[in-house]
Tab-separated table of C-alpha atoms and ligand atoms in Angstrom:
chain	number	residue	atom	x	y	z
A	5	MET	CA	-6.009	-17.052	-14.690
A	6	LYS	CA	-3.849	-16.949	-17.839
A	7	SER	CA	-2.491	-13.446	-18.417
A	8	LYS	CA	-3.358	-11.658	-21.647
A	9	LYS	CA	-0.377	-11.014	-23.895
A	10	ILE	CA	-0.644	-8.972	-27.086
A	11	LEU	CA	1.976	-9.065	-29.827
A	12	VAL	CA	2.394	-5.595	-31.354
A	13	TRP	CA	3.634	-6.014	-34.918
A	14	PHE	CA	5.422	-2.820	-36.013
A	15	ARG	CA	5.691	-2.116	-39.730
A	16	ASN	CA	5.491	1.407	-41.193
A	17	ASP	CA	4.477	2.878	-37.855
A	18	LEU	CA	7.853	3.189	-36.127
A	19	ARG	CA	6.848	5.583	-33.362
A	20	LEU	CA	5.422	5.833	-29.865
A	21	HIS	CA	3.424	9.038	-30.425
A	22	ASP	CA	-0.028	8.924	-32.001
A	23	ASN	CA	0.001	5.153	-32.112
A	24	GLU	CA	-3.483	3.874	-31.341
A	25	MET	CA	-2.399	0.266	-31.861
A	26	LEU	CA	0.233	0.535	-29.125
A	27	VAL	CA	-2.013	2.479	-26.734
A	28	GLU	CA	-4.812	-0.067	-27.087
A	29	ALA	CA	-2.470	-3.046	-26.783
A	30	ILE	CA	-1.117	-1.681	-23.500
A	31	ALA	CA	-4.625	-0.911	-22.206
A	32	LYS	CA	-6.084	-4.304	-23.106
A	33	SER	CA	-3.292	-6.628	-22.006
A	34	ASP	CA	-1.221	-7.622	-19.017
A	35	SER	CA	1.931	-7.430	-21.113
A	36	ILE	CA	2.917	-6.760	-24.719
A	37	LEU	CA	5.513	-8.145	-27.114
A	38	PRO	CA	6.626	-5.467	-29.635
A	39	VAL	CA	8.136	-7.086	-32.747
A	40	TYR	CA	9.734	-5.904	-36.000
A	41	PHE	CA	10.481	-8.288	-38.891
A	42	PHE	CA	13.346	-7.580	-41.283
A	43	ASP	CA	12.133	-9.463	-44.327
A	44	PRO	CA	15.326	-10.745	-46.057
A	45	GLY	CA	13.506	-10.623	-49.400
A	46	HIS	CA	13.671	-6.820	-49.211
A	47	PHE	CA	17.450	-6.646	-48.904
A	48	GLU	CA	20.550	-7.814	-50.685
A	49	TYR	CA	23.409	-9.189	-48.578
A	50	ASP	CA	27.185	-9.100	-49.137
A	51	ALA	CA	29.605	-12.020	-48.588
A	52	GLU	CA	29.962	-11.128	-44.866
A	53	GLY	CA	26.202	-11.226	-44.360
A	54	LYS	CA	25.869	-7.448	-44.101
A	55	ILE	CA	22.982	-5.747	-45.854
A	56	LYS	CA	24.201	-4.158	-49.096
A	57	GLU	CA	23.553	-0.470	-49.299
A	58	GLY	CA	21.643	-0.438	-52.568
A	59	ASN	CA	19.711	2.623	-51.509
A	60	SER	CA	19.687	5.185	-48.734
A	61	GLY	CA	16.309	3.835	-47.601
A	62	VAL	CA	17.898	0.777	-45.986
A	63	GLN	CA	20.033	2.835	-43.641
A	64	PHE	CA	17.119	5.117	-42.792
A	65	LEU	CA	14.949	2.089	-42.008
A	66	ILE	CA	17.525	0.424	-39.771
A	67	GLU	CA	18.115	3.688	-37.909
A	68	SER	CA	14.370	4.063	-37.439
A	69	VAL	CA	13.962	0.548	-36.052
A	70	TYR	CA	16.945	1.081	-33.750
A	71	ALA	CA	15.447	4.385	-32.538
A	72	LEU	CA	12.107	2.687	-31.881
A	73	ARG	CA	13.812	0.062	-29.750
A	74	GLU	CA	15.588	2.783	-27.751
A	75	SER	CA	12.337	4.754	-27.243
A	76	LEU	CA	10.529	1.614	-26.082
A	77	LYS	CA	13.365	0.878	-23.639
A	78	LYS	CA	12.973	4.331	-22.074
A	79	VAL	CA	9.441	3.399	-20.945
A	80	GLY	CA	10.283	-0.104	-19.776
A	81	GLY	CA	9.772	-1.799	-23.148
A	82	ASN	CA	11.957	-3.330	-25.855
A	83	LEU	CA	11.633	-4.481	-29.452
A	84	LEU	CA	12.083	-8.058	-30.593
A	85	VAL	CA	13.927	-7.969	-33.905
A	86	VAL	CA	13.366	-10.965	-36.136
A	87	ASN	CA	15.440	-11.407	-39.271
A	88	GLY	CA	12.905	-13.294	-41.312
A	89	ARG	CA	9.472	-13.130	-42.919
A	90	PRO	CA	6.447	-12.580	-40.662
A	91	GLU	CA	4.726	-15.533	-42.361
A	92	ASP	CA	7.570	-17.831	-41.271
A	93	TYR	CA	8.054	-16.599	-37.718
A	94	MET	CA	4.730	-15.248	-36.432
A	95	PRO	CA	3.042	-18.582	-35.634
A	96	GLY	CA	6.136	-19.768	-33.723
A	97	LEU	CA	6.272	-16.547	-31.679
A	98	VAL	CA	2.579	-16.734	-30.871
A	99	GLU	CA	2.954	-20.276	-29.582
A	100	GLN	CA	6.245	-19.719	-27.751
A	101	TYR	CA	5.043	-16.647	-25.854
A	102	GLU	CA	1.389	-17.747	-25.482
A	103	ILE	CA	0.088	-14.672	-27.280
A	104	SER	CA	-3.671	-14.031	-27.113
A	105	GLU	CA	-3.955	-11.527	-29.942
A	106	VAL	CA	-1.797	-9.797	-32.573
A	107	TYR	CA	-2.196	-6.088	-33.410
A	108	HIS	CA	-0.963	-4.372	-36.544
A	109	HIS	CA	-1.636	-1.442	-38.869
A	110	ARG	CA	-3.491	-2.099	-42.077
A	111	GLU	CA	-1.664	-1.232	-45.309
A	112	VAL	CA	-3.116	-0.599	-48.760
A	113	ALA	CA	-0.568	-1.866	-51.296
A	114	THR	CA	-0.804	-5.417	-52.612
A	115	LYS	CA	2.565	-6.647	-51.310
A	116	GLU	CA	1.788	-5.548	-47.756
A	117	THR	CA	-1.863	-6.625	-47.720
A	118	THR	CA	-0.849	-10.057	-49.012
A	119	VAL	CA	1.569	-10.462	-46.097
A	120	SER	CA	-1.236	-9.467	-43.687
A	121	SER	CA	-3.678	-11.951	-45.227
A	122	ASN	CA	-1.121	-14.756	-45.112
A	123	VAL	CA	-0.352	-14.053	-41.460
A	124	GLU	CA	-4.056	-13.753	-40.665
A	125	ASP	CA	-4.693	-17.213	-42.169
A	126	LEU	CA	-1.854	-18.741	-40.172
A	127	LEU	CA	-3.071	-17.137	-36.943
A	128	TRP	CA	-6.606	-18.236	-37.660
A	129	LYS	CA	-5.420	-21.849	-37.499
A	130	LEU	CA	-4.059	-21.118	-34.011
A	131	LYS	CA	-7.368	-19.416	-33.108
A	132	VAL	CA	-5.580	-16.116	-32.598
A	133	ASN	CA	-7.058	-12.896	-33.922
A	134	LEU	CA	-5.105	-10.387	-36.028
A	135	LYS	CA	-6.541	-6.973	-35.236
A	136	HIS	CA	-6.202	-4.252	-37.865
A	137	PHE	CA	-5.637	-0.572	-37.052
A	138	ILE	CA	-5.632	2.438	-39.312
A	139	GLY	CA	-2.972	4.965	-38.481
A	140	HIS	CA	-1.312	6.090	-41.686
A	141	THR	CA	-3.627	8.844	-42.827
A	142	LEU	CA	-4.535	12.320	-41.694
A	143	TYR	CA	-8.238	11.487	-41.875
A	144	ASN	CA	-9.570	8.168	-40.625
A	145	LYS	CA	-11.661	6.438	-43.243
A	146	GLU	CA	-14.610	6.338	-40.812
A	147	ASP	CA	-14.474	10.126	-40.551
A	148	LEU	CA	-14.650	10.773	-44.296
A	149	PRO	CA	-17.933	12.196	-45.572
A	150	PHE	CA	-18.277	9.260	-47.997
A	151	PRO	CA	-17.734	5.483	-47.932
A	152	ILE	CA	-14.512	4.312	-49.586
A	153	LYS	CA	-16.376	3.174	-52.717
A	154	ASP	CA	-17.766	6.712	-53.252
A	155	ILE	CA	-14.573	8.691	-52.648
A	156	PRO	CA	-14.280	11.182	-55.515
A	157	ASP	CA	-11.582	10.241	-58.014
A	158	ILE	CA	-10.949	13.903	-58.655
A	159	PHE	CA	-8.531	15.294	-56.092
A	160	ALA	CA	-10.139	18.758	-55.955
A	161	GLN	CA	-13.511	17.214	-55.045
A	162	PHE	CA	-11.952	14.902	-52.494
A	163	LYS	CA	-10.161	17.869	-50.915
A	164	LYS	CA	-13.177	20.164	-50.875
A	165	LYS	CA	-15.569	17.683	-49.280
A	166	THR	CA	-13.045	16.246	-46.856
A	167	GLU	CA	-11.862	19.613	-45.568
A	168	ARG	CA	-15.453	20.799	-45.247
A	169	ASP	CA	-17.014	17.753	-43.596
A	170	ALA	CA	-14.307	15.724	-41.844
A	171	ILE	CA	-12.191	16.461	-38.816
A	172	VAL	CA	-8.600	15.660	-38.007
A	173	LYS	CA	-8.517	13.878	-34.676
A	174	ALA	CA	-6.149	14.724	-31.836
A	175	CYS	CA	-2.984	12.623	-31.554
A	176	PHE	CA	-2.845	9.665	-29.180
A	177	LEU	CA	-0.358	10.309	-26.374
A	178	SER	CA	2.879	8.314	-26.164
A	179	PRO	CA	2.746	5.578	-23.517
A	180	LYS	CA	4.554	6.346	-20.259
A	181	GLU	CA	5.027	2.766	-19.135
A	182	ILE	CA	5.108	-0.619	-20.806
A	183	SER	CA	4.743	-4.033	-19.257
A	184	LEU	CA	6.713	-6.535	-21.307
A	185	VAL	CA	6.395	-10.195	-22.099
A	186	GLU	CA	9.569	-11.907	-20.817
A	187	VAL	CA	12.033	-12.570	-23.624
A	188	GLU	CA	15.580	-13.907	-23.293
A	189	ASP	CA	17.079	-12.721	-26.543
A	190	TRP	CA	15.676	-9.571	-28.173
A	191	GLY	CA	17.665	-10.134	-31.379
A	192	GLU	CA	20.339	-8.135	-33.174
A	193	LEU	CA	19.621	-5.381	-35.627
A	194	ALA	CA	20.824	-6.114	-39.157
A	195	GLU	CA	24.286	-4.783	-39.952
A	196	TYR	CA	24.626	-2.572	-42.990
A	197	GLN	CA	27.295	-0.718	-44.925
A	198	SER	CA	26.737	2.905	-44.073
A	199	VAL	CA	27.099	5.209	-47.061
A	200	SER	CA	24.148	7.562	-46.880
A	201	THR	CA	24.700	11.179	-46.006
A	202	GLY	CA	20.977	11.890	-45.883
A	203	PRO	CA	18.745	12.515	-42.861
A	204	SER	CA	18.804	10.146	-39.890
A	205	GLY	CA	15.874	7.841	-39.296
A	206	GLY	CA	13.747	7.567	-36.171
A	207	GLU	CA	10.936	9.273	-34.315
A	208	GLU	CA	13.134	11.627	-32.309
A	209	GLU	CA	14.986	12.843	-35.419
A	210	GLY	CA	11.666	13.318	-37.223
A	211	ILE	CA	10.204	15.372	-34.398
A	212	LYS	CA	13.405	17.437	-34.200
A	213	HIS	CA	13.180	18.151	-37.934
A	214	LEU	CA	9.475	19.002	-37.664
A	215	ASN	CA	9.982	21.395	-34.747
A	216	GLY	CA	12.907	22.993	-36.581
A	217	LEU	CA	10.561	24.011	-39.376
A	218	PHE	CA	8.448	26.069	-37.027
A	219	LYS	CA	10.998	27.785	-34.848
A	220	GLU	CA	10.488	31.505	-34.808
A	221	GLY	CA	12.207	33.002	-37.815
A	222	ALA	CA	13.027	29.541	-39.126
A	223	GLU	CA	12.919	28.523	-42.730
A	224	ILE	CA	9.295	27.696	-43.322
A	225	TYR	CA	8.067	30.960	-41.866
A	226	ALA	CA	10.771	33.222	-43.170
A	227	LYS	CA	10.771	31.878	-46.698
A	228	THR	CA	7.301	33.037	-47.581
A	229	ASN	CA	7.926	36.475	-46.188
A	230	ASN	CA	11.247	36.910	-47.910
A	231	ARG	CA	10.274	35.526	-51.252
A	232	ALA	CA	6.623	36.533	-51.358
A	233	GLY	CA	5.526	32.970	-51.958
A	234	ALA	CA	7.130	32.921	-55.397
A	235	ASP	CA	8.825	29.635	-54.688
A	236	LYS	CA	5.763	27.853	-53.405
A	237	PHE	CA	6.268	24.943	-55.779
A	238	VAL	CA	9.917	24.569	-54.924
A	239	TYR	CA	9.516	24.715	-51.153
A	240	SER	CA	9.979	21.366	-49.557
A	241	SER	CA	9.675	20.459	-45.863
A	242	LYS	CA	11.629	17.188	-46.424
A	243	LEU	CA	9.377	15.425	-43.936
A	244	SER	CA	8.514	12.563	-46.291
A	245	PRO	CA	11.074	9.934	-45.152
A	246	TRP	CA	9.779	10.074	-41.564
A	247	LEU	CA	6.166	10.101	-42.755
A	248	ALA	CA	6.775	7.128	-45.059
A	249	LEU	CA	8.054	4.897	-42.232
A	250	GLY	CA	5.577	6.269	-39.735
A	251	CYS	CA	8.278	7.808	-37.521
A	252	LEU	CA	5.987	10.846	-37.727
A	253	SER	CA	2.238	10.595	-37.929
A	254	PRO	CA	0.465	12.893	-40.406
A	255	ARG	CA	-1.694	14.138	-37.530
A	256	LYS	CA	1.410	15.118	-35.579
A	257	VAL	CA	2.552	17.199	-38.566
A	258	TYR	CA	-0.933	18.677	-39.056
A	259	TRP	CA	-1.243	19.805	-35.440
A	260	ALA	CA	2.294	21.223	-35.480
A	261	VAL	CA	1.286	23.345	-38.483
A	262	LYS	CA	-1.907	24.453	-36.724
A	263	ASP	CA	0.125	25.447	-33.682
A	264	ALA	CA	2.556	27.399	-35.873
A	265	GLU	CA	-0.378	29.137	-37.592
A	266	ARG	CA	-1.605	30.241	-34.198
A	267	ARG	CA	1.817	31.740	-33.465
A	268	PHE	CA	2.777	33.196	-36.845
A	269	GLY	CA	-0.487	33.418	-38.797
A	270	THR	CA	-1.220	31.446	-41.949
A	271	ASN	CA	1.104	31.492	-44.934
A	272	THR	CA	1.603	29.770	-48.276
A	273	ASN	CA	4.094	27.257	-46.968
A	274	PHE	CA	1.839	26.088	-44.148
A	275	ASN	CA	-1.034	25.629	-46.619
A	276	HIS	CA	1.312	23.790	-48.976
A	277	LEU	CA	2.355	21.370	-46.238
A	278	ILE	CA	-1.259	20.516	-45.351
A	279	LEU	CA	-2.089	20.183	-49.047
A	280	GLY	CA	0.741	17.626	-49.339
A	281	LEU	CA	-0.757	15.586	-46.502
A	282	LEU	CA	-4.084	15.602	-48.319
A	283	TRP	CA	-2.469	14.378	-51.540
A	284	ARG	CA	-0.883	11.629	-49.488
A	285	ASP	CA	-4.275	10.606	-48.076
A	286	TYR	CA	-5.856	10.843	-51.524
A	287	PHE	CA	-3.436	8.323	-53.067
A	288	ARG	CA	-3.862	5.915	-50.165
A	289	PHE	CA	-7.648	6.120	-50.407
A	290	MET	CA	-7.510	5.705	-54.205
A	291	PHE	CA	-5.439	2.562	-53.672
A	292	LYS	CA	-7.984	1.352	-51.119
A	293	LYS	CA	-10.900	2.113	-53.441
A	294	HIS	CA	-9.535	0.786	-56.740
A	295	THR	CA	-6.817	-1.562	-55.405
A	296	ILE	CA	-4.071	-2.226	-57.925
A	297	HIS	CA	-6.505	-1.322	-60.745
A	298	PHE	CA	-5.864	2.305	-59.909
A	299	PHE	CA	-2.590	1.821	-61.772
A	300	THR	CA	-3.064	-1.215	-63.957
A	301	ASP	CA	-6.226	0.000	-65.698
A	302	ILE	CA	-4.766	3.280	-66.794
A	303	VAL	CA	-5.369	4.377	-70.308
A	304	THR	CA	-2.450	6.375	-71.534
A	305	ASP	CA	-2.433	7.916	-74.959
A	306	VAL	CA	1.307	8.486	-74.849
A	307	GLU	CA	2.976	6.740	-77.737
A	308	THR	CA	5.830	4.573	-76.477
A	309	SER	CA	9.007	3.963	-78.387
A	310	SER	CA	9.380	0.634	-80.144
A	311	GLY	CA	13.107	-0.097	-80.199
A	312	ALA	CA	13.714	-2.402	-77.231
A	313	GLU	CA	17.508	-2.174	-77.409
A	314	GLN	CA	17.445	1.605	-77.683
A	315	ASP	CA	14.954	1.761	-74.800
A	316	GLU	CA	17.324	-0.171	-72.551
A	317	ILE	CA	20.102	2.309	-73.292
A	318	HIS	CA	17.835	5.314	-72.704
A	319	LEU	CA	16.524	3.870	-69.460
A	320	GLN	CA	20.038	3.255	-68.197
A	321	GLN	CA	21.091	6.795	-69.172
A	322	TRP	CA	18.070	8.165	-67.306
A	323	LYS	CA	18.906	6.084	-64.233
A	324	ASP	CA	22.545	7.180	-64.308
A	325	GLY	CA	21.722	10.858	-64.792
A	326	ASN	CA	23.391	10.780	-68.161
A	327	THR	CA	20.663	11.838	-70.613
A	328	GLY	CA	22.274	15.090	-71.750
A	329	HIS	CA	19.403	17.160	-70.306
A	330	LEU	CA	21.095	19.159	-67.561
A	331	LEU	CA	18.122	19.523	-65.260
A	332	VAL	CA	17.048	15.872	-65.539
A	333	ASP	CA	20.631	14.711	-65.001
A	334	LYS	CA	21.054	16.975	-62.002
A	335	TYR	CA	17.962	15.532	-60.343
A	336	MET	CA	18.781	11.900	-61.167
A	337	THR	CA	22.311	12.316	-59.789
A	338	GLU	CA	20.819	13.827	-56.636
A	339	LEU	CA	18.367	10.913	-56.366
A	340	ASN	CA	21.153	8.357	-56.762
A	341	LEU	CA	23.344	10.038	-54.156
A	342	SER	CA	20.835	10.953	-51.475
A	343	GLY	CA	17.628	9.017	-52.169
A	344	PHE	CA	15.664	12.254	-52.185
A	345	ILE	CA	14.562	14.868	-54.704
A	346	SER	CA	11.912	17.553	-54.412
A	347	HIS	CA	8.426	17.154	-55.852
A	348	ALA	CA	9.362	19.439	-58.741
A	349	GLY	CA	12.386	17.247	-59.473
A	350	ARG	CA	10.251	14.096	-59.470
A	351	LEU	CA	7.762	15.645	-61.867
A	352	VAL	CA	10.511	16.724	-64.231
A	353	VAL	CA	12.337	13.387	-64.404
A	354	ALA	CA	9.072	11.434	-64.685
A	355	THR	CA	7.837	13.715	-67.464
A	356	PHE	CA	11.135	13.308	-69.269
A	357	LEU	CA	11.038	9.508	-69.055
A	358	ILE	CA	7.458	9.234	-70.266
A	359	TYR	CA	7.101	12.055	-72.802
A	360	VAL	CA	10.610	12.671	-74.105
A	361	LEU	CA	12.219	9.229	-73.926
A	362	LYS	CA	8.804	7.596	-74.453
A	363	LEU	CA	9.599	4.789	-72.041
A	364	ASN	CA	7.189	2.759	-69.953
A	365	TRP	CA	6.304	4.649	-66.749
A	366	LEU	CA	6.396	1.391	-64.760
A	367	ASP	CA	10.175	1.236	-65.301
A	368	GLY	CA	10.545	4.720	-63.857
A	369	ALA	CA	8.293	3.968	-60.887
A	370	GLY	CA	10.207	0.731	-60.244
A	371	TYR	CA	13.496	2.643	-60.158
A	372	PHE	CA	12.042	5.181	-57.730
A	373	GLU	CA	10.914	2.289	-55.522
A	374	GLN	CA	14.542	1.126	-55.278
A	375	LYS	CA	16.060	4.540	-54.732
A	376	LEU	CA	13.696	6.778	-52.759
A	377	ILE	CA	14.379	7.153	-49.075
A	378	ASP	CA	10.685	8.081	-48.660
A	379	TYR	CA	9.356	5.312	-50.892
A	380	SER	CA	5.727	4.697	-50.179
A	381	PRO	CA	3.701	2.489	-52.568
A	382	ALA	CA	0.526	4.568	-52.895
A	383	SER	CA	2.388	7.892	-53.190
A	384	ASN	CA	4.953	6.586	-55.646
A	385	TRP	CA	2.749	4.584	-58.022
A	386	GLY	CA	-0.104	7.088	-57.700
A	387	ASN	CA	2.060	10.053	-58.641
A	388	TRP	CA	3.707	8.180	-61.504
A	389	ALA	CA	0.296	7.112	-62.787
A	390	ASN	CA	-0.846	10.725	-62.599
A	391	VAL	CA	2.097	11.879	-64.680
A	392	ALA	CA	1.394	9.110	-67.175
A	393	MET	CA	-2.160	10.544	-67.379
A	394	GLY	CA	-3.346	7.388	-65.776
A	395	GLY	CA	-4.309	9.123	-62.563
A	396	LYS	CA	-8.049	9.066	-62.119
A	397	ASP	CA	-7.926	12.842	-61.851
A	398	PRO	CA	-8.533	14.152	-65.388
A	399	ARG	CA	-7.315	17.600	-64.396
A	400	SER	CA	-3.798	16.234	-64.422
A	401	LYS	CA	-4.109	15.737	-68.146
A	402	ASN	CA	-2.104	17.927	-70.474
A	403	SER	CA	0.055	19.398	-67.759
A	404	PHE	CA	2.959	17.147	-68.563
A	405	ASP	CA	4.793	18.997	-71.270
A	406	LEU	CA	8.408	19.183	-70.099
A	407	ASP	CA	9.026	22.822	-71.041
A	408	LYS	CA	5.688	23.947	-69.598
A	409	GLN	CA	6.462	21.893	-66.538
A	410	ILE	CA	9.813	23.579	-65.965
A	411	LYS	CA	8.223	26.993	-66.413
A	412	MET	CA	5.234	26.222	-64.242
A	413	LEU	CA	7.408	24.881	-61.456
A	414	ASP	CA	9.496	28.046	-61.507
A	415	LEU	CA	12.651	26.076	-62.160
A	416	GLU	CA	14.392	28.556	-64.431
A	417	ILE	CA	17.111	28.993	-61.850
A	418	TYR	CA	18.263	25.454	-62.506
A	419	ALA	CA	17.396	25.184	-66.167
A	420	PRO	CA	20.221	24.864	-68.716
A	421	SER	CA	21.066	28.121	-70.437
B	11	LIG	C1	6.824	10.592	-59.727
B	11	LIG	C2	6.615	10.869	-58.275
B	11	LIG	C3	6.882	9.883	-57.322
B	11	LIG	C4	6.670	10.137	-55.944
B	11	LIG	N1	6.946	9.164	-55.022
B	11	LIG	C5	6.719	9.401	-53.704
B	11	LIG	C6	6.982	8.407	-52.725
B	11	LIG	O1	7.366	7.265	-53.006
B	11	LIG	N2	6.792	8.734	-51.402
B	11	LIG	C7	6.333	9.958	-51.029
B	11	LIG	O2	6.191	10.214	-49.817
B	11	LIG	N3	6.045	10.890	-51.947
B	11	LIG	C8	6.218	10.664	-53.264
B	11	LIG	N4	5.944	11.643	-54.183
B	11	LIG	C9	5.265	12.860	-53.736
B	11	LIG	C10	6.159	14.056	-53.390
B	11	LIG	O3	7.016	14.332	-54.434
B	11	LIG	C11	6.944	13.851	-52.098
B	11	LIG	O4	6.089	13.463	-51.058
B	11	LIG	C12	7.642	15.147	-51.696
B	11	LIG	O5	8.505	15.570	-52.708
B	11	LIG	C13	8.394	14.958	-50.419
B	11	LIG	O6	9.028	16.138	-50.086
B	11	LIG	P1	8.587	16.999	-48.847
B	11	LIG	O7	8.507	16.124	-47.637
B	11	LIG	O8	9.488	18.159	-48.769
B	11	LIG	O9	7.113	17.425	-49.279
B	11	LIG	P2	6.240	18.683	-48.889
B	11	LIG	O10	5.932	19.404	-50.138
B	11	LIG	O11	6.834	19.468	-47.788
B	11	LIG	O12	4.856	17.992	-48.416
B	11	LIG	C14	4.638	17.517	-47.079
B	11	LIG	C15	4.270	16.042	-47.111
B	11	LIG	O13	3.084	15.818	-47.843
B	11	LIG	C16	3.164	14.586	-48.576
B	11	LIG	N5	3.065	14.891	-50.026
B	11	LIG	C17	3.343	16.048	-50.627
B	11	LIG	N6	3.053	15.992	-51.954
B	11	LIG	C18	2.589	14.740	-52.174
B	11	LIG	C19	2.124	14.053	-53.331
B	11	LIG	N7	2.043	14.619	-54.535
B	11	LIG	N8	1.754	12.758	-53.202
B	11	LIG	C20	1.800	12.130	-52.003
B	11	LIG	N9	2.212	12.744	-50.873
B	11	LIG	C21	2.599	14.026	-50.956
B	11	LIG	C22	4.519	13.960	-48.240
B	11	LIG	O14	4.347	13.026	-47.202
B	11	LIG	C23	5.315	15.165	-47.787
B	11	LIG	O15	6.342	14.835	-46.887
B	11	LIG	C24	6.161	11.412	-55.558
B	11	LIG	C25	5.902	12.376	-56.527
B	11	LIG	C26	6.129	12.125	-57.873
B	11	LIG	C27	5.848	13.178	-58.883
């Protein structure tokens, strides 16, 4: 009898832990073929063919893919790296390795869902099924107390009902052993010019960072005690890059917090971390519910400036961290250097672009997409839309006055004198 081979298509799920897709593929096949596609359209290349380091995200991604390959190898697996678009290479792989089924995680943003649909159509012609998994959120959509179409647009309502009526499932265990499809050449990882001094990508690094937050006496615990929760808006776990690429699952983070609560008791920072995961889910579900209309249909009553030439100059100054506003410039410089700024920093620079410079928020969101090491479509465009009053949550309205913002976020320590 022909053996069953499943191709496991990794995307923003670069981990072994809590990976239902991988667990099921191993359980339902005789052997698996794990694959990652580096889509050349996402990168710029230099004359030597190396990926240009336009943003710190590239390095973090390559490190994460490399780490995934190493983790797979430790349990008898490997990762086929393809430098090309899934649409161009998937059918060939399926035929070459006689694949019975392809597994992947469903995404919500248009770019990613279009790739999935294109691949699905191509596989359909080969009579091969593309199976979709959901593994990016804290709550599975099936476990929500409402169908996607009825999810409340107001975050507070979403939070209240979800926390009351839905449960967070346990994490899937990492596989201990993998049976691989035979492959001669597993492919080279893309070369890149290393410039980033930010965090290192990969599941192991993410877990190390997560555990570090909860060590006895470590930052997250001590901070609240020492500073009486006064800095609750400034506190930042810096977990987002690993969450964005799926090196950490949100459930893994959730259960780590629950374990820490058992050891140390609850505190503001733990609550803040779980609240962040809920915001993350909320934007993904809003994207799922409204699709791109969540952002495109926004009604903003912010007057925009009319001088196109002047706008270009202002936008460039904002990008370069050269606006003359010390706090905005500090954050933009930090973003350009490291690919990361805190939530407070993002709110401040977005507010400045929209309400002080009166520029189009899409330009700001587009720049964040290029620069953020933790770029994630739903979180980025959803938060920008919220600042532009386009978020479906009307409570966000009127909170985007720059001076009020700085005060509310307790940022006086950084503010210009
Ligand atoms: C204009 C703007 C753009 C943003 N773009 C992104 C983006 O592309 N990717 C991204 O992950 N976050 C984005 N955020 C949300 C938030 O700023 C970051 O998730 C957060 O700063 C990451 O730092 P942290 O890991 O220390 O977060 P923590 O405060 O420690 O929160 C823990 C986790 O919860 C999630 N989270 C927290 N707040 C939010 C939020 N408001 N929306 C969505 N998820 C949240 C993140 O995954 C984060 O890692 C954006 C916010 C704004 C205002």
